[in-house]
Coordinates of C-alpha atoms in Angstrom, one line a residue:
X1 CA 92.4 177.6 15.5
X2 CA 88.8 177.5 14.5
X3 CA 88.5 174.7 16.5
X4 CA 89.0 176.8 19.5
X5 CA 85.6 179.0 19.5
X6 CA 83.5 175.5 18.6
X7 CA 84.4 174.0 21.9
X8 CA 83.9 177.3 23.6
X9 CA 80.6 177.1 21.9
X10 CA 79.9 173.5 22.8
X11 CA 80.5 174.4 26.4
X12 CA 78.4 177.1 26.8
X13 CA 75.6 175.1 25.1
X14 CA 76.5 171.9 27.8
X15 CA 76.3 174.8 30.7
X16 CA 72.9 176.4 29.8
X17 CA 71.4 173.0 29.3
X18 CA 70.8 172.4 33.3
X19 CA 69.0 175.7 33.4
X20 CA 66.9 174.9 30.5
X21 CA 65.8 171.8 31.9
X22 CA 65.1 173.3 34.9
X23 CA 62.9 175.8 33.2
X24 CA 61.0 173.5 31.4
X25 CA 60.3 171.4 34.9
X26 CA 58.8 174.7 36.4
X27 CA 56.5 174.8 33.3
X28 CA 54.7 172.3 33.9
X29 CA 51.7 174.3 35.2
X30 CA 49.1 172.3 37.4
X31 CA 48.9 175.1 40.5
X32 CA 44.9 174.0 40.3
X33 CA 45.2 170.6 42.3
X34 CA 47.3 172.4 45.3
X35 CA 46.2 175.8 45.1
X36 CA 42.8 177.5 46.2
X37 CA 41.5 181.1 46.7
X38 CA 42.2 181.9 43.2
X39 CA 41.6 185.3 42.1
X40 CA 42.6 188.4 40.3
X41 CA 44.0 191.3 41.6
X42 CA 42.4 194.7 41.9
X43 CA 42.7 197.4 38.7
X44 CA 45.0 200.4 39.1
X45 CA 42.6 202.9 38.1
X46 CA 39.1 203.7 37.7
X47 CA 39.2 202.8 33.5
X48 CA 39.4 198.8 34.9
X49 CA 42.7 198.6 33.6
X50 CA 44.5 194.6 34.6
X51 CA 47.0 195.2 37.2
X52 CA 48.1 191.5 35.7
X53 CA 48.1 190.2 39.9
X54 CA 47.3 186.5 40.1
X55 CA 46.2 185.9 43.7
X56 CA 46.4 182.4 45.7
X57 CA 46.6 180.4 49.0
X58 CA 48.9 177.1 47.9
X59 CA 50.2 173.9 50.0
X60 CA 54.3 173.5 50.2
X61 CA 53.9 170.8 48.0
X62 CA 51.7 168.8 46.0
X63 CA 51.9 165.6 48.7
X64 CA 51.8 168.3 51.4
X65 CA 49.0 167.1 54.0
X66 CA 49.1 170.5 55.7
X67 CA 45.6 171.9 55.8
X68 CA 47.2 175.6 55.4
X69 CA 48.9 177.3 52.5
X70 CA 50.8 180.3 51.8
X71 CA 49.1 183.5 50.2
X72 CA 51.1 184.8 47.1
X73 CA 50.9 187.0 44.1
X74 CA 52.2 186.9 41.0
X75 CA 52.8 189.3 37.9
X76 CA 51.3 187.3 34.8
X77 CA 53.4 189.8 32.7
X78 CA 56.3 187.8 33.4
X79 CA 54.5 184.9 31.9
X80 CA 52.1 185.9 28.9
X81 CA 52.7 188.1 26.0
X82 CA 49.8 189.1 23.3
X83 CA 50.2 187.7 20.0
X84 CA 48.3 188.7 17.3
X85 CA 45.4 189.2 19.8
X86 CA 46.0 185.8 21.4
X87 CA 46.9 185.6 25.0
X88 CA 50.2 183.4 24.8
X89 CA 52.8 182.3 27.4
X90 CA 56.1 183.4 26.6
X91 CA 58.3 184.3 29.1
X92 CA 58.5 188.5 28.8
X93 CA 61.3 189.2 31.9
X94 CA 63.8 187.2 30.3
X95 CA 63.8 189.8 27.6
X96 CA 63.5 187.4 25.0
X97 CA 60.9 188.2 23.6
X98 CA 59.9 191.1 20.8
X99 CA 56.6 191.1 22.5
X100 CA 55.5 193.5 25.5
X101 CA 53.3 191.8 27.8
X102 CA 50.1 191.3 27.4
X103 CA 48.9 193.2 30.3
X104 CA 49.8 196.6 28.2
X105 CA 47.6 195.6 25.5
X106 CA 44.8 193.6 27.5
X107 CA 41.8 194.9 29.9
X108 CA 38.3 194.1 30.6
X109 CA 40.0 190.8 32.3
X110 CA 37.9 188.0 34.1
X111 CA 39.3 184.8 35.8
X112 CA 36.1 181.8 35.9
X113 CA 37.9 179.0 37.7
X114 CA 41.4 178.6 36.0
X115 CA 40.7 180.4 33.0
X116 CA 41.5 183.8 31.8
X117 CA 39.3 185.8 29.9
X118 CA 40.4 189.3 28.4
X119 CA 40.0 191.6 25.6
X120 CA 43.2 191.9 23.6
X121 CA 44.0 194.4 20.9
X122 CA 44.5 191.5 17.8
X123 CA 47.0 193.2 16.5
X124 CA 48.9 192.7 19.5
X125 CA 50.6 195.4 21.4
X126 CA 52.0 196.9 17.9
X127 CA 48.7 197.0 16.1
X128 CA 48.0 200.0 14.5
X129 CA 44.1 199.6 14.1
X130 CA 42.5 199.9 18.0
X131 CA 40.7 196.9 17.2
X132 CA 39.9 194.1 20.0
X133 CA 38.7 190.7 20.5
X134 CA 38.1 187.9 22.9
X135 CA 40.7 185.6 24.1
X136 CA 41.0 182.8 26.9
X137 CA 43.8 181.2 28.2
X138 CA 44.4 178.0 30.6
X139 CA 46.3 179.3 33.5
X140 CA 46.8 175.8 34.7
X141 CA 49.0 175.1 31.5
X142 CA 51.9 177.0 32.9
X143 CA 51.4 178.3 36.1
X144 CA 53.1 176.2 38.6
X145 CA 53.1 175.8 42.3
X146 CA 56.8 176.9 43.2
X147 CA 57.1 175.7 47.0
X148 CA 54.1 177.1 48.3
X149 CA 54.0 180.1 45.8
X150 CA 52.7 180.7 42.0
X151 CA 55.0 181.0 39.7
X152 CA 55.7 180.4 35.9
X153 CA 58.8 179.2 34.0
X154 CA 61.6 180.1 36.6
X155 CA 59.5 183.5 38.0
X156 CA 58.5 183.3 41.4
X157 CA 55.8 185.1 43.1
X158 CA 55.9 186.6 47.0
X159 CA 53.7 187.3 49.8
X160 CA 54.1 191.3 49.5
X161 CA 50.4 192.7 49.8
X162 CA 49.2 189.5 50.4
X163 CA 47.5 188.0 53.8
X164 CA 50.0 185.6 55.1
X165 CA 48.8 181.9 56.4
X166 CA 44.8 182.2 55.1
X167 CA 42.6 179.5 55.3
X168 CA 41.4 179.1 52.2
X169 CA 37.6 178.2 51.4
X170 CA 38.0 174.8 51.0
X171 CA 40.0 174.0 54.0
X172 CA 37.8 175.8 56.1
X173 CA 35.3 173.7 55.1
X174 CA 36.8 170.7 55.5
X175 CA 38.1 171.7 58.6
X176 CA 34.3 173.0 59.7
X177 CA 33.1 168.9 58.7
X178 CA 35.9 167.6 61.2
X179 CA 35.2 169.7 63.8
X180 CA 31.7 168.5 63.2
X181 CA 32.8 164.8 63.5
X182 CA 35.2 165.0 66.1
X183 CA 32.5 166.4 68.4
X184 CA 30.0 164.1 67.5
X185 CA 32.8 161.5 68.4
X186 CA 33.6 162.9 71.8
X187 CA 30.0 163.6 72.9
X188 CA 29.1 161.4 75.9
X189 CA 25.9 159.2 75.3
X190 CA 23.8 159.1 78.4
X191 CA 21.9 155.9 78.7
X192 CA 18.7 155.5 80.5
X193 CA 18.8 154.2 83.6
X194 CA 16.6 152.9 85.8
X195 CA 18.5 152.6 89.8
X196 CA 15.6 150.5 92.0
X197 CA 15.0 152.1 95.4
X198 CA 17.3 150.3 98.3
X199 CA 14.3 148.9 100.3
X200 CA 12.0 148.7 97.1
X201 CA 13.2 145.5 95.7
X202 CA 12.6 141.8 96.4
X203 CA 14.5 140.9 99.4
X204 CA 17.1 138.5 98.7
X205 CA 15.2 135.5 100.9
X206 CA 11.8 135.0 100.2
X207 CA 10.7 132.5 102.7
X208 CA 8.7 133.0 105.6
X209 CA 10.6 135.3 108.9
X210 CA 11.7 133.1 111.8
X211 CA 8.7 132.9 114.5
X212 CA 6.6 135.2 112.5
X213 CA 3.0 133.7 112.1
X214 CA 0.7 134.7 109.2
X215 CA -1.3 138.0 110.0
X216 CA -4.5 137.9 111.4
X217 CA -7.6 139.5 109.6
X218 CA -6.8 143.0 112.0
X219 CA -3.4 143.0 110.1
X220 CA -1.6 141.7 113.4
X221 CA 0.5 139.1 113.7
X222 CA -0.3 135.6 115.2
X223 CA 0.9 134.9 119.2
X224 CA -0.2 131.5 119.0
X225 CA 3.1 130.3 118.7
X226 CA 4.6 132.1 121.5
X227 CA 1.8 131.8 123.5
X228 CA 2.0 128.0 123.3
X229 CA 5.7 128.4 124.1
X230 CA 5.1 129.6 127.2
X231 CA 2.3 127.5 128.3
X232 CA 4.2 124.1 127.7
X233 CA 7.0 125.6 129.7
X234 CA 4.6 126.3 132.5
X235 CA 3.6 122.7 132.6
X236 CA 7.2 121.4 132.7
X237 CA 7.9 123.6 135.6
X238 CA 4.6 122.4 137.8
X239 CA 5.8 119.2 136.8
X240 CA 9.2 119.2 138.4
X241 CA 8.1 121.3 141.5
X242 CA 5.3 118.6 142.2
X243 CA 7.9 115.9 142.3
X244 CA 9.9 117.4 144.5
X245 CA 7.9 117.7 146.6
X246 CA 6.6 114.3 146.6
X247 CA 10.6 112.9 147.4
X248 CA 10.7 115.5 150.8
X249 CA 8.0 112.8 152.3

């Protein structure tokens, strides 16, 4: 009979094992290397109080060569407790835990890069004595990107209040350094040019023009030739006309 409850046991262990797994692969962290635009979000009241909203623009994916992201917030309550004044992920909707978040026991909150800087009552959120203290944490140690959105152990954050599809600051600048290139690229280079006049050049022959004598000192051409021309053609014609002549007698 007792064997019974052990192998209900056994299974129920078997079942939850995928699901731990599965946790512990979404709590991996590393949101830095495909997420940008980090920031908090703004405090409910005038007192400054955390309102716990992590803010960010991520890729799909880590390999995704997408130049856009998705905006996204998420509650870090779900994800950090305070501990005996230590900010310390634990995972608080899963109602696990004997801590409250840390939020309720946190404020004067700063985010420099990945890391979180607040002052935390160190007695945690049951300390009697009002007493606080610094503490940091490493965002980047658990929060993960979930397909394009924050998220930590299997908590995933949304888009509500958040500017969908924003370019985030680094992708605008690298986008603003192709643009750059690719019109520096496309720009036509205009060469200089030099197109000789039609009748400005050398003509193609160079030698001296059919019956064209050499100029003469008033710039006009010679008629010598032509003159001669006609003067031995005169002759030839007397010539002929006196034989002629000569044969009628």
């Amino acid at each position: 009979m007792a064997t019974k409850p052990i192998l209900h046991l056994l299974t129920a262990i078997l079942a939850g094992l995928p699901h731990v797994a599965a946790i512990k692969d979404l709590a991996t962290g590393g949101f830095s290397s495909s997420c940008w635009d980090v920031s908090l979000g703004p405090s409910h009241d005038s007192h400054g109080k955390f309102s716990g909203e992590l803010r960010a623009e991520c890729k799909l994916s880590h390999d995704s060569k997408s130049k856009y992201g998705t905006c996204s917030k998420l509650w870090l309550g779900n994800c950090y407790a305070n501990i005996d004044g230590k900010i310390v992920p634990e995972p608080m909707y899963r109602l696990q835990s004997e801590h409250p978040s840390f939020v309720d026991s946190c404020k004067h909150c700063t985010l420099s890069g990945i890391f979180l800087t607040c002052s935390c009552n160190v007695g945690g959120y049951f300390g009697k004595e009002k007493k606080y203290g610094e503490t940091t944490v490493n965002l980047d140690d658990l929060i993960h990107n979930d397909g394009g959105y924050l998220g930590c152990y299997d908590k995933r954050g949304d888009e509500r209040g958040c500017t969908s599809r924003r370019k985030g600051k680094n992708v605008a600048a690298e986008e603003a350094g192709d643009h750059s290139s690719s019109k520096s690229d496309h720009t036509p280079t205009t060469k200089a040019t030099t197109t000789k006049p039609d009748h400005t050049g050398k003509p193609d022959h160079t030698g001296k023009p059919d019956h064209a004598g050499k100029p003469d000192h008033g710039g006009k051409k010679s008629t010598s030739f032509i003159t001669s021309t006609v003067s031995k053609t005169y002759t030839t014609t007397a010539k002929s006309t006196s034989t002629t002549y000569k044969h009628g007698y």
